[in-house]
CSV table of C-alpha atoms and ligand atoms in Angstrom, one decimal:
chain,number,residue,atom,x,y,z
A,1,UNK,CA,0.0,0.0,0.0
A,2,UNK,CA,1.0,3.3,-1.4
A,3,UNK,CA,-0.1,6.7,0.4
A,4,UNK,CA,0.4,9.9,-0.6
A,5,UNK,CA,0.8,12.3,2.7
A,6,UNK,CA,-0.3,15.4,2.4
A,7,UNK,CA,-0.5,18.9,4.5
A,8,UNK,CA,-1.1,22.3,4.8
A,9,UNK,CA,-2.0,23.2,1.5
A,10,UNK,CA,-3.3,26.8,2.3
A,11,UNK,CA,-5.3,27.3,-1.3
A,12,UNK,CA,-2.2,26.8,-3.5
A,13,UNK,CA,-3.4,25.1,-6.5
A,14,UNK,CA,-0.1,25.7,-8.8
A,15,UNK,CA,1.4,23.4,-5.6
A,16,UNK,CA,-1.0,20.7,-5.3
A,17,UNK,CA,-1.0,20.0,-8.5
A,18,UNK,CA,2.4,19.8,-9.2
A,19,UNK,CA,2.7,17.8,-6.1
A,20,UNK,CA,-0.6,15.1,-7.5
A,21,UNK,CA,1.5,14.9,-11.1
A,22,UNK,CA,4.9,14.3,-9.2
A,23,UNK,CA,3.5,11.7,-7.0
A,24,UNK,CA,2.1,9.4,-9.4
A,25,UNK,CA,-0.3,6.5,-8.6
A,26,UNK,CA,-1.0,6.1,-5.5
A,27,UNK,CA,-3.5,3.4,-3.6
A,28,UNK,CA,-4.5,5.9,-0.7
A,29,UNK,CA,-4.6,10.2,-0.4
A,30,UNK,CA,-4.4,11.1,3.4
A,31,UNK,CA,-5.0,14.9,3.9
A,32,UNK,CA,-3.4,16.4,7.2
A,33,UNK,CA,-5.8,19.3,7.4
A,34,UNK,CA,-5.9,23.4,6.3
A,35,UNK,CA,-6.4,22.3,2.7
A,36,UNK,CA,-7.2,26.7,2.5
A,37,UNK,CA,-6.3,29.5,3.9
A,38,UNK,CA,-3.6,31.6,2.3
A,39,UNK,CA,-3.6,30.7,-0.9
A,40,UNK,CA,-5.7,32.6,-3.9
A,41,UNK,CA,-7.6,29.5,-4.7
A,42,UNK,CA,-9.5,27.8,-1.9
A,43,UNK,CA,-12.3,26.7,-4.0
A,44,UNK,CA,-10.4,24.6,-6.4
A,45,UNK,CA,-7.9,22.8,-3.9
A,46,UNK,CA,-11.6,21.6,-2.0
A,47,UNK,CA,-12.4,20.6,-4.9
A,48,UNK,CA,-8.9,18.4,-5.9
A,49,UNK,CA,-8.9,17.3,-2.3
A,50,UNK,CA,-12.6,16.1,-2.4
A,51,UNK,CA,-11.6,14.1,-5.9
A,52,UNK,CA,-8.4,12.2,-4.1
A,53,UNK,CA,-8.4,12.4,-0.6
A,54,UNK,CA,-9.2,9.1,1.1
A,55,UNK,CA,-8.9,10.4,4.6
A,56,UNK,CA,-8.9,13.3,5.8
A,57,UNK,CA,-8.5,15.5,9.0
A,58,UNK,CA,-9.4,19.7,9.6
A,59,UNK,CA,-6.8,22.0,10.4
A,60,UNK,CA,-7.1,25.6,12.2
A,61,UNK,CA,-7.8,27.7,9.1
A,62,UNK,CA,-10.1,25.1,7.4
A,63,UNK,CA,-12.1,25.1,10.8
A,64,UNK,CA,-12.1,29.7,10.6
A,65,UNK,CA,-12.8,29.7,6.7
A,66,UNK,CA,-15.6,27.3,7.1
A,67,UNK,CA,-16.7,29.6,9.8
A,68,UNK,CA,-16.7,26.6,12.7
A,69,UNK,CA,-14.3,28.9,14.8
A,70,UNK,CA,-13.6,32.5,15.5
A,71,UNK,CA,-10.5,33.7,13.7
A,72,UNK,CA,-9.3,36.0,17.2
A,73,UNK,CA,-6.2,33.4,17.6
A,74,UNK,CA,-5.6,34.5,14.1
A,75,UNK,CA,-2.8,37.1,13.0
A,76,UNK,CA,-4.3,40.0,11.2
A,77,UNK,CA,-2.4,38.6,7.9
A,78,UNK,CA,-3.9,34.8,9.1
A,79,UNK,CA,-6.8,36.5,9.6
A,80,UNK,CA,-7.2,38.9,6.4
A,81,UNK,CA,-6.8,35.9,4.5
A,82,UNK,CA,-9.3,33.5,6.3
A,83,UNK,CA,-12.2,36.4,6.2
A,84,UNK,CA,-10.6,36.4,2.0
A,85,UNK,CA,-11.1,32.8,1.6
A,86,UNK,CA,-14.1,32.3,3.8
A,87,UNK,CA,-16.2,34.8,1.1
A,88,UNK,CA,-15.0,32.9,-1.7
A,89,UNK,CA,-16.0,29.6,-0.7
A,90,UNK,CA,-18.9,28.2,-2.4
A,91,UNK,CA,-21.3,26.7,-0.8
A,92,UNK,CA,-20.2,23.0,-1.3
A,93,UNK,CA,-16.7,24.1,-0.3
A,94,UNK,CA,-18.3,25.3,3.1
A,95,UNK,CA,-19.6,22.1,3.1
A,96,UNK,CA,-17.3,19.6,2.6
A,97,UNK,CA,-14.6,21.8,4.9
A,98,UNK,CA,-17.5,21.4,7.7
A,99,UNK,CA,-17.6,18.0,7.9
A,100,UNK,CA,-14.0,17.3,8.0
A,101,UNK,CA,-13.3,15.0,11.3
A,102,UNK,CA,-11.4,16.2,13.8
A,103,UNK,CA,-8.0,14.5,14.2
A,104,UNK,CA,-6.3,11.9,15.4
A,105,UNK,CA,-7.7,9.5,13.0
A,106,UNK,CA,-6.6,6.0,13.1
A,107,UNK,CA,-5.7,3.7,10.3
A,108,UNK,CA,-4.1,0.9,8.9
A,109,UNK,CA,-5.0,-1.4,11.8
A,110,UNK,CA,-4.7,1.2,14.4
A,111,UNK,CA,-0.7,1.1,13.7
A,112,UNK,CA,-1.2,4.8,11.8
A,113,UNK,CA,-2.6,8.0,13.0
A,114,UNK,CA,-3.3,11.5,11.5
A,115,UNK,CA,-3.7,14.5,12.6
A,116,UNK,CA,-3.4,18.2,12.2
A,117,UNK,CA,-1.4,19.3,15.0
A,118,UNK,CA,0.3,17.5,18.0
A,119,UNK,CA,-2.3,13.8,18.5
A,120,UNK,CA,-3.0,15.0,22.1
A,121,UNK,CA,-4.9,18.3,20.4
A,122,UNK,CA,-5.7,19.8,17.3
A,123,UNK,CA,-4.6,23.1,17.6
A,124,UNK,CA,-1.3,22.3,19.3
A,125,UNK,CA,1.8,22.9,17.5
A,126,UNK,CA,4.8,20.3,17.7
A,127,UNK,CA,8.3,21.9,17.0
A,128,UNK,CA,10.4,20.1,19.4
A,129,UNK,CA,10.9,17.1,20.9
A,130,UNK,CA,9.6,18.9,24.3
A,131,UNK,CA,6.3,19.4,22.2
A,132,UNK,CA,6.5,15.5,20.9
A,133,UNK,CA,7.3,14.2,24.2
A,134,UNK,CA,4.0,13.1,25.4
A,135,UNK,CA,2.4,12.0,22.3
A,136,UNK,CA,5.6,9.5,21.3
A,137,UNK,CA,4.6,7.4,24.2
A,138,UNK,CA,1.2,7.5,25.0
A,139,UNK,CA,-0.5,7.6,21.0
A,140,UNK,CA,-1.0,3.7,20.9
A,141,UNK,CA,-0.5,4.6,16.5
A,142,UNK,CA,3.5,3.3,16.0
A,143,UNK,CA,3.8,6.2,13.4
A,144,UNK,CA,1.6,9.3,13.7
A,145,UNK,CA,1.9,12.2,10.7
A,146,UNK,CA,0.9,15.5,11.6
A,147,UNK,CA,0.7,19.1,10.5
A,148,UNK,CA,0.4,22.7,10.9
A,149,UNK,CA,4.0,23.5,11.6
A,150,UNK,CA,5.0,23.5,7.6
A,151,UNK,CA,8.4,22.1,8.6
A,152,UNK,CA,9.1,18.6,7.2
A,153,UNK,CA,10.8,15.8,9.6
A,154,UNK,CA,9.7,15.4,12.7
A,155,UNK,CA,10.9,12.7,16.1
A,156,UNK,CA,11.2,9.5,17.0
A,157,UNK,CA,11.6,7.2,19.9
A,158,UNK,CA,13.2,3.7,21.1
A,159,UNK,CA,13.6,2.1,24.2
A,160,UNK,CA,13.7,5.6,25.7
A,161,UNK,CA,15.9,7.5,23.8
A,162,UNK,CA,14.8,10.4,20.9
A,163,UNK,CA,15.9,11.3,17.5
A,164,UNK,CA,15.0,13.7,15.3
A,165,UNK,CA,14.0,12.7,11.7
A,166,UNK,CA,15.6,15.5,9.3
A,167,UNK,CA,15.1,15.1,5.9
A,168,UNK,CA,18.3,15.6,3.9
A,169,UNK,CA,17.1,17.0,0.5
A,170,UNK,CA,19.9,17.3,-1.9
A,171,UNK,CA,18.5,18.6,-5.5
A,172,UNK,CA,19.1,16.6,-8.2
A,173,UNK,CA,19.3,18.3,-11.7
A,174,UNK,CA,15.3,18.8,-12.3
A,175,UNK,CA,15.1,20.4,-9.1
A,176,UNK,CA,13.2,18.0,-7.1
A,177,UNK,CA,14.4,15.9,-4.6
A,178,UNK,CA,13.6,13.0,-2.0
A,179,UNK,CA,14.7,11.3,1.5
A,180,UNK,CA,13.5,7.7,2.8
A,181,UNK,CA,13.1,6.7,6.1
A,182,UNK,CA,13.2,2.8,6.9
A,183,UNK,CA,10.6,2.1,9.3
A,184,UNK,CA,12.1,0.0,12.4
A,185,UNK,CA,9.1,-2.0,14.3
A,186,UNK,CA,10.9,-1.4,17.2
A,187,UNK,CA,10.8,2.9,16.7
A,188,UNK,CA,7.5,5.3,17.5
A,189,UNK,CA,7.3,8.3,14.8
A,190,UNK,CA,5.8,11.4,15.0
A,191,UNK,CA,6.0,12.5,10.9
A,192,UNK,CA,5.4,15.8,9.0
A,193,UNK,CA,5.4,15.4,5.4
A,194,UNK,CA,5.6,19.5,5.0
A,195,UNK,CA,3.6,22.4,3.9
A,196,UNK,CA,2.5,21.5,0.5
A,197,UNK,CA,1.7,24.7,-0.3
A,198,UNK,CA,3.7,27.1,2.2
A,199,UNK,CA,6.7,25.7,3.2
A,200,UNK,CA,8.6,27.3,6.3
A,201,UNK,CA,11.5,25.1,6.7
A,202,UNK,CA,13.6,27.2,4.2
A,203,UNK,CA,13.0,25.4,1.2
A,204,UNK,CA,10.4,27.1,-1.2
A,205,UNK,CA,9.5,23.2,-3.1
A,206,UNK,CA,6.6,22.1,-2.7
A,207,UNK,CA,6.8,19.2,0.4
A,208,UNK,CA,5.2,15.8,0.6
A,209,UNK,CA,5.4,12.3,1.5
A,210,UNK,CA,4.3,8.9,0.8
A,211,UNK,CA,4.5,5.7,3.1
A,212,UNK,CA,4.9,2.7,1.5
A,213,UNK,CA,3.7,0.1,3.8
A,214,UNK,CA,5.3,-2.8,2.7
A,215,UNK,CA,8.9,-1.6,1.9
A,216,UNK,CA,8.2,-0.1,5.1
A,217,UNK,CA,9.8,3.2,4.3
A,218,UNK,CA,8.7,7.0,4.3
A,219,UNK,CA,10.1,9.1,1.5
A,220,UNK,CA,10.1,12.7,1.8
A,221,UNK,CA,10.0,14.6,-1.0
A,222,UNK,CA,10.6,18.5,-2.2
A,223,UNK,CA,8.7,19.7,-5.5
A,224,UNK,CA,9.8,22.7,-7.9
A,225,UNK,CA,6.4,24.4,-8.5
A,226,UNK,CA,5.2,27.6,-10.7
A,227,UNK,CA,5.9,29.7,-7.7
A,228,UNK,CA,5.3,33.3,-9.3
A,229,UNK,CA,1.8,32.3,-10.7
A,230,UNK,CA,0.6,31.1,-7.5
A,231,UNK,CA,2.0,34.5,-5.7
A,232,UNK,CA,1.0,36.7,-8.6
A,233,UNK,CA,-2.5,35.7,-8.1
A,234,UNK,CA,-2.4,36.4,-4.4
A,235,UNK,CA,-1.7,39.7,-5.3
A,236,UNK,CA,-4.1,39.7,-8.0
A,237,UNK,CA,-6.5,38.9,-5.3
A,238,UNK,CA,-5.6,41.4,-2.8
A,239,UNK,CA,-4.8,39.0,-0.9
A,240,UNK,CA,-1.5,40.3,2.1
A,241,UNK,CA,1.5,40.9,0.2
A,242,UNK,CA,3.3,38.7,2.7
A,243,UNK,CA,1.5,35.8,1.2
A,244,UNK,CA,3.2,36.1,-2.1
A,245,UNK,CA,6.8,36.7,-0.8
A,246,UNK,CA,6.9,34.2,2.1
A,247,UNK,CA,6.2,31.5,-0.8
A,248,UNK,CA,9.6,32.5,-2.5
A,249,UNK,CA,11.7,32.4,0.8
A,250,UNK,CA,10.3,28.9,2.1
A,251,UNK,CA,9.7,31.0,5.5
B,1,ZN,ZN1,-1.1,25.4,8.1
């Protein structure tokens, strides 16, 4: 079994898309949550997402643009763009963002689980291994990929020592680039695939990963992507000029 891992895609089409083409066949589509949010084109990511995804779980701005939370938390850019994406969403958008599931969700015989942030809660960002600590021992998932941080990697644990899982991304000559990660039965993982569509790890590519359950590996990948279309049309959309720049600098 193949699965394509994918997260924060923040209404980048011109991403998603290049991600979908690069990825290939695939026998599963897990989605890690804030599919929109950003990005100038929220309706058309729901509606890729919708198309592939076999599992899914919300995120914090899919929960605001679909208007299931208040968007205080928010930074005025955050925020600017959520009230932005929450007027363009169509009604079957709205929809289909409502009834995403909370996470974790559990999977593949209870060995997998998803979710958006840290497996303990939503909402709650994990950026260290002080922040992964609790959920590396007591998610009863062996591997657990999660979101909302746009940073790709993540932690592990055995026997009561911690690693960190960074991906070393080294571009080949068509720009794109990959990392694997042999599963060990004896390991716990906390995995982030990456931002799809806004990146913060200091690599502007695209970001995604796909588990293949029975060479027992995770490969982490990094996708060149028509980065000036997707910021020139959050400018043409008035969306925060932010927006556009911080997809060029990967920050
Ligand atoms: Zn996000």
């Amino acid at each position: 079994m193949r699965a394509l891992i994918l997260s924060d895609i923040h209404g980048n089409l011109e991403a998603l898309l290049a991600v979908l083409a690069a990825a290939g066949a695939c026998d599963q589509v897990w989605n890690l949550g804030d599919v929109v949010g950003y990005g100038a084109s929220p309706n058309q990511v729901v509606e890729q997402m919708r198309a592939v995804a076999t599992l899914s779980v919300r995120g914090n701005h899919d929960k605001v643009c679909a208007g299931l939370a208040s968007a205080a938390q928010f930074n005025p850019t955050a925020r600017d763009a959520a009230m932005w994406t929450q007027a363009q969403l169509s009604e079957d958008s709205l929809e289909w963002l409502r009834a995403q599931p909370a996470g974790p969700l559990l999977c593949q015989n209870d060995t997998v689980a998803l979710s958006h942030g840290s497996p303990l809660h939503e909402d709650i960002y994990i950026l260290n291994i002080r922040d992964a600590w609790a959920p590396l021992q007591q998610m009863q998932a062996r591997c657990t990929f999660f979101g909302h941080t746009h940073v790709q990697g993540g932690f592990g644990w055995e026997a009561g020592r911690w690693f960190e899982v960074r991906p070393l991304q080294q571009r080949r000559d068509d720009d794109r680039s990959q990392w694997a990660l042999s599963m060990e039965a004896d390991k716990r993982y906390l995995l982030n695939p990456g931002s799809v569509g806004q990146p913060r790890d200091g690599d502007c590519r695209a970001a995604y990963a796909v588990l293949d359950s029975y060479a027992k590996t995770v490969t982490f990948h990094r996708e060149p992507y028509d980065i000036d279309l997707a910021g020139g049309r959050i400018l043409l959309a008035g969306l925060p000029e932010r927006l556009a720049k911080r997809l060029h600098q990967g920050r």
